[in-house]
C-alpha atoms as a printed R data frame, in Angstrom:
    type eleno elety resid chain resno       x       y       z
1   ATOM     1    CA   MET     A     1  80.997  75.485  93.989
2   ATOM     2    CA   ASP     A     2  81.841  73.733  97.057
3   ATOM     3    CA   SER     A     3  85.193  72.687  95.654
4   ATOM     4    CA   GLY     A     4  85.941  76.481  94.587
5   ATOM     5    CA   LEU     A     5  84.768  77.937  98.000
6   ATOM     6    CA   LEU     A     6  87.378  75.210  99.741
7   ATOM     7    CA   VAL     A     7  90.078  76.286  97.281
8   ATOM     8    CA   LEU     A     8  89.495  79.894  98.022
9   ATOM     9    CA   ARG     A     9  89.189  79.477 101.714
10  ATOM    10    CA   LEU     A    10  92.337  77.401 101.942
11  ATOM    11    CA   VAL     A    11  94.287  79.522 100.048
12  ATOM    12    CA   VAL     A    12  93.322  82.990 101.513
13  ATOM    13    CA   GLY     A    13  93.126  81.452 104.896
14  ATOM    14    CA   LEU     A    14  96.689  79.907 105.010
15  ATOM    15    CA   LEU     A    15  98.489  83.049 103.536
16  ATOM    16    CA   ILE     A    16  96.583  84.969 106.216
17  ATOM    17    CA   ALA     A    17  97.876  82.784 109.070
18  ATOM    18    CA   GLY     A    18 101.338  82.632 107.474
19  ATOM    19    CA   HIS     A    19 101.754  86.148 107.805
20  ATOM    20    CA   GLY     A    20 100.960  85.760 111.146
21  ATOM    21    CA   VAL     A    21 103.224  83.177 111.728
22  ATOM    22    CA   GLN     A    22 106.136  85.267 110.267
23  ATOM    23    CA   LYS     A    23 105.230  88.282 112.647
24  ATOM    24    CA   VAL     A    24 105.787  86.217 115.900
25  ATOM    25    CA   SER     A    25 108.392  83.448 114.804
26  ATOM    26    CA   HIS     A    26 111.223  82.624 112.411
27  ATOM    27    CA   ARG     A    27 109.349  80.160 110.676
28  ATOM    28    CA   LEU     A    28 108.299  80.523 106.837
29  ATOM    29    CA   GLY     A    29 110.895  83.341 106.627
30  ATOM    30    CA   GLY     A    30 109.791  85.505 109.433
31  ATOM    31    CA   ASP     A    31 112.077  87.630 111.512
32  ATOM    32    CA   GLY     A    32 110.576  86.646 114.677
33  ATOM    33    CA   LEU     A    33 108.870  88.422 117.300
34  ATOM    34    CA   ALA     A    34 111.491  90.967 117.898
35  ATOM    35    CA   GLY     A    35 111.815  91.619 114.078
36  ATOM    36    CA   GLY     A    36 107.809  91.866 113.899
37  ATOM    37    CA   THR     A    37 107.798  94.287 116.797
38  ATOM    38    CA   GLU     A    38 110.350  96.527 114.989
39  ATOM    39    CA   GLU     A    39 108.353  96.137 111.730
40  ATOM    40    CA   PHE     A    40 105.237  97.745 113.807
41  ATOM    41    CA   ARG     A    41 107.606 100.591 115.290
42  ATOM    42    CA   ARG     A    42 108.740 101.325 111.907
43  ATOM    43    CA   ASP     A    43 105.506 101.506 110.365
44  ATOM    44    CA   GLY     A    44 104.312 103.987 113.071
45  ATOM    45    CA   PHE     A    45 102.340 101.523 115.281
46  ATOM    46    CA   ARG     A    46 102.215 102.200 119.346
47  ATOM    47    CA   GLY     A    47 102.518  99.317 121.461
48  ATOM    48    CA   GLY     A    48 105.621  97.243 120.106
49  ATOM    49    CA   ARG     A    49 105.933  93.656 121.180
50  ATOM    50    CA   LEU     A    50 102.108  93.613 122.440
51  ATOM    51    CA   THR     A    51 100.894  94.994 118.900
52  ATOM    52    CA   ALA     A    52 102.948  92.486 116.951
53  ATOM    53    CA   LEU     A    53 101.718  89.492 119.185
54  ATOM    54    CA   ALA     A    54  98.133  90.746 118.796
55  ATOM    55    CA   ALA     A    55  98.286  91.059 115.046
56  ATOM    56    CA   GLY     A    56 100.135  87.743 114.639
57  ATOM    57    CA   GLY     A    57  97.775  86.184 116.821
58  ATOM    58    CA   SER     A    58  94.705  87.634 114.865
59  ATOM    59    CA   GLN     A    59  96.148  86.707 111.407
60  ATOM    60    CA   ILE     A    60  96.665  83.213 112.597
61  ATOM    61    CA   GLY     A    61  93.368  82.660 114.147
62  ATOM    62    CA   ALA     A    62  91.565  84.368 111.628
63  ATOM    63    CA   GLY     A    63  93.446  82.528 108.701
64  ATOM    64    CA   LEU     A    64  93.008  79.268 110.245
65  ATOM    65    CA   PHE     A    65  89.295  79.549 110.966
66  ATOM    66    CA   LEU     A    66  88.748  80.940 107.584
67  ATOM    67    CA   ALA     A    67  90.623  77.946 105.969
68  ATOM    68    CA   ALA     A    68  88.663  75.542 108.057
69  ATOM    69    CA   GLY     A    69  85.399  77.307 107.439
70  ATOM    70    CA   LEU     A    70  84.693  77.682 111.103
71  ATOM    71    CA   LEU     A    71  82.694  80.668 112.422
72  ATOM    72    CA   THR     A    72  83.238  81.830 108.712
73  ATOM    73    CA   PRO     A    73  81.581  85.394 108.887
74  ATOM    74    CA   LEU     A    74  83.511  85.910 112.176
75  ATOM    75    CA   ALA     A    75  86.873  84.651 110.670
76  ATOM    76    CA   ALA     A    76  86.134  86.677 107.594
77  ATOM    77    CA   MET     A    77  85.361  89.732 110.010
78  ATOM    78    CA   ALA     A    78  88.806  89.059 111.722
79  ATOM    79    CA   ALA     A    79  90.956  88.618 108.389
80  ATOM    80    CA   MET     A    80  89.227  91.866 106.811
81  ATOM    81    CA   GLY     A    81  90.429  93.645 109.847
82  ATOM    82    CA   VAL     A    82  93.964  92.778 110.104
83  ATOM    83    CA   MET     A    83  94.142  93.120 106.244
84  ATOM    84    CA   THR     A    84  92.642  96.641 106.158
85  ATOM    85    CA   VAL     A    85  95.550  97.687 109.032
86  ATOM    86    CA   ALA     A    86  98.021  96.068 106.659
87  ATOM    87    CA   GLY     A    87  96.551  98.154 103.726
88  ATOM    88    CA   THR     A    88  96.500 101.444 105.734
89  ATOM    89    CA   VAL     A    89 100.448 100.997 106.030
90  ATOM    90    CA   LYS     A    90 100.792 100.837 102.303
91  ATOM    91    CA   TRP     A    91  98.110 103.218 101.419
92  ATOM    92    CA   HIS     A    92 100.619 106.160 100.766
93  ATOM    93    CA   LYS     A    93 102.646 104.033  98.183
94  ATOM    94    CA   GLY     A    94  99.289 103.595  95.996
95  ATOM    95    CA   LEU     A    95  97.522 100.510  94.866
96  ATOM    96    CA   TRP     A    96 100.196  98.356  92.860
97  ATOM    97    CA   VAL     A    97 102.138  95.798  94.671
98  ATOM    98    CA   GLN     A    98 105.296  96.618  92.507
99  ATOM    99    CA   ASN     A    99 105.458  99.657  94.368
100 ATOM   100    CA   ASP     A   100 104.706  97.990  97.646
101 ATOM   101    CA   GLY     A   101 101.288  99.200  97.424
102 ATOM   102    CA   TYR     A   102  98.082  97.870  98.884
103 ATOM   103    CA   GLU     A   103  97.071  95.479  96.125
104 ATOM   104    CA   TYR     A   104  97.586  92.380  98.036
105 ATOM   105    CA   PRO     A   105  95.823  93.528 101.206
106 ATOM   106    CA   LEU     A   106  92.874  94.526  99.338
107 ATOM   107    CA   VAL     A   107  92.662  91.274  97.395
108 ATOM   108    CA   LEU     A   108  92.575  89.315 100.638
109 ATOM   109    CA   VAL     A   109  89.903  91.669 102.177
110 ATOM   110    CA   ALA     A   110  87.623  91.316  98.866
111 ATOM   111    CA   ALA     A   111  88.409  87.377  99.143
112 ATOM   112    CA   SER     A   112  87.498  87.316 102.644
113 ATOM   113    CA   ALA     A   113  84.383  89.481 102.170
114 ATOM   114    CA   ALA     A   114  83.361  86.952  99.290
115 ATOM   115    CA   VAL     A   115  83.583  83.980 101.346
116 ATOM   116    CA   ALA     A   116  81.652  85.690 104.061
117 ATOM   117    CA   LEU     A   117  78.899  86.452 101.674
118 ATOM   118    CA   THR     A   118  78.534  83.173  99.950
119 ATOM   119    CA   GLY     A   119  79.221  80.883 102.837
120 ATOM   120    CA   PRO     A   120  82.016  78.310 103.342
121 ATOM   121    CA   GLY     A   121  80.479  75.654 101.368
122 ATOM   122    CA   ARG     A   122  79.707  71.931 102.289
123 ATOM   123    CA   TRP     A   123  83.265  71.209 102.812
124 ATOM   124    CA   SER     A   124  83.510  73.236 106.023
125 ATOM   125    CA   LEU     A   125  83.344  72.741 109.479
126 ATOM   126    CA   ASP     A   126  80.484  75.410 109.872
127 ATOM   127    CA   HIS     A   127  78.424  72.710 107.467
128 ATOM   128    CA   LEU     A   128  79.731  69.768 109.534
129 ATOM   129    CA   LEU     A   129  78.474  71.321 112.832
130 ATOM   130    CA   GLY     A   130  75.216  72.466 111.231
131 ATOM   131    CA   GLN     A   131  76.339  76.253 111.018
132 ATOM   132    CA   ALA     A   132  76.110  76.763 107.656
133 ATOM   133    CA   PRO     A   133  74.432  78.833 105.843
134 ATOM   134    CA   TRP     A   134  74.798  81.902 108.036
135 ATOM   135    CA   PRO     A   135  71.892  84.440 108.324
136 ATOM   136    CA   LEU     A   136  72.699  87.306 105.632
137 ATOM   137    CA   TRP     A   137  72.538  89.877 108.143
138 ATOM   138    CA   VAL     A   138  75.517  88.118 110.142
139 ATOM   139    CA   SER     A   139  77.691  88.180 106.873
140 ATOM   140    CA   VAL     A   140  76.821  91.806 105.956
141 ATOM   141    CA   SER     A   141  77.400  92.844 109.507
142 ATOM   142    CA   ALA     A   142  80.728  91.001 109.450
143 ATOM   143    CA   ILE     A   143  82.095  92.768 106.233
144 ATOM   144    CA   GLY     A   144  81.039  96.070 107.482
145 ATOM   145    CA   ILE     A   145  82.800  95.651 110.924
146 ATOM   146    CA   GLY     A   146  85.932  94.109 109.792
147 ATOM   147    CA   PRO     A   147  87.364  96.796 107.747
148 ATOM   148    CA   VAL     A   148  86.102  99.582 110.124
149 ATOM   149    CA   SER     A   149  87.839  97.594 113.155
150 ATOM   150    CA   GLY     A   150  90.962  97.617 110.925
151 ATOM   151    CA   LEU     A   151  90.652 101.515 110.531
152 ATOM   152    CA   LEU     A   152  90.073 102.093 114.281
153 ATOM   153    CA   THR     A   153  92.987  99.842 115.137
154 ATOM   154    CA   ARG     A   154  95.234 101.681 112.979
155 ATOM   155    CA   THR     A   155  93.925 105.130 114.365
156 ATOM   156    CA   LEU     A   156  94.184 104.202 117.956
157 ATOM   157    CA   LEU     A   157  97.950 102.483 117.721
158 ATOM   158    CA   ASN     A   158  99.063 105.166 115.337
159 ATOM   159    CA   GLY     A   159 102.394 106.741 116.648
160 ATOM   160    CA   PRO     A   160 105.571 108.153 114.861
161 ATOM   161    CA   ALA     A   161 106.854 106.267 112.012
162 ATOM   162    CA   MET     A   162 110.597 105.489 112.431
163 ATOM   163    CA   ASN     A   163 111.993 105.905 108.818
164 ATOM   164    CA   ASP     A   164 115.118 107.974 109.994
165 ATOM   165    CA   GLY     A   165 117.920 105.924 108.495
166 ATOM   166    CA   THR     A   166 118.496 103.812 111.710
167 ATOM   167    CA   THR     A   167 115.656 101.267 110.994
168 ATOM   168    CA   LYS     A   168 118.148  98.661 109.611
169 ATOM   169    CA   GLU     A   169 120.548  98.894 112.540
170 ATOM   170    CA   ARG     A   170 117.446  98.632 115.066
171 ATOM   171    CA   THR     A   171 116.371  95.741 113.051
172 ATOM   172    CA   ARG     A   172 119.573  93.967 113.305
173 ATOM   173    CA   HIS     A   173 119.444  94.407 117.069
174 ATOM   174    CA   ALA     A   174 116.128  92.958 117.230
175 ATOM   175    CA   LYS     A   175 116.935  89.921 115.478
176 ATOM   176    CA   ALA     A   176 120.003  89.343 117.570
177 ATOM   177    CA   ALA     A   177 117.583  89.724 120.697
178 ATOM   178    CA   ASP     A   178 115.511  86.901 119.591
């Protein structure tokens, strides 16, 4: 079971962290901070650059902590929060990924919840530091707080979506500014 949890944590955590890296840099095929900022504006978020930095930083931190099995319920909570926000952006497109739906964010939320509930396993920093297993109430609270925080974030940062045909031109200028 510990080896399975390690694989799950590494895959889910590193994928989430990778998405964060893409939002704030040109690494891993990202569009840089200017491109990430434009993506958030296009998707209807207020805050522009600060929102992109906060989202990217949250994904990097949550993903790396989840992969390492460090403060696992809190890392899972943060991962569920940021991936819930991602799901809200795609909600209107339906479930399936071939329609750019929310299937992928949902899988990452569910996998993060599973890690929070089962614990990080023996091959984790939590175990090494004597933090595992976490009390069930901590994990259950994290599973409730994570998605709710994502929904609140989306609600508070909701602004006008910019799908007026000029998005590609804005993105080109944003990339040039990086």
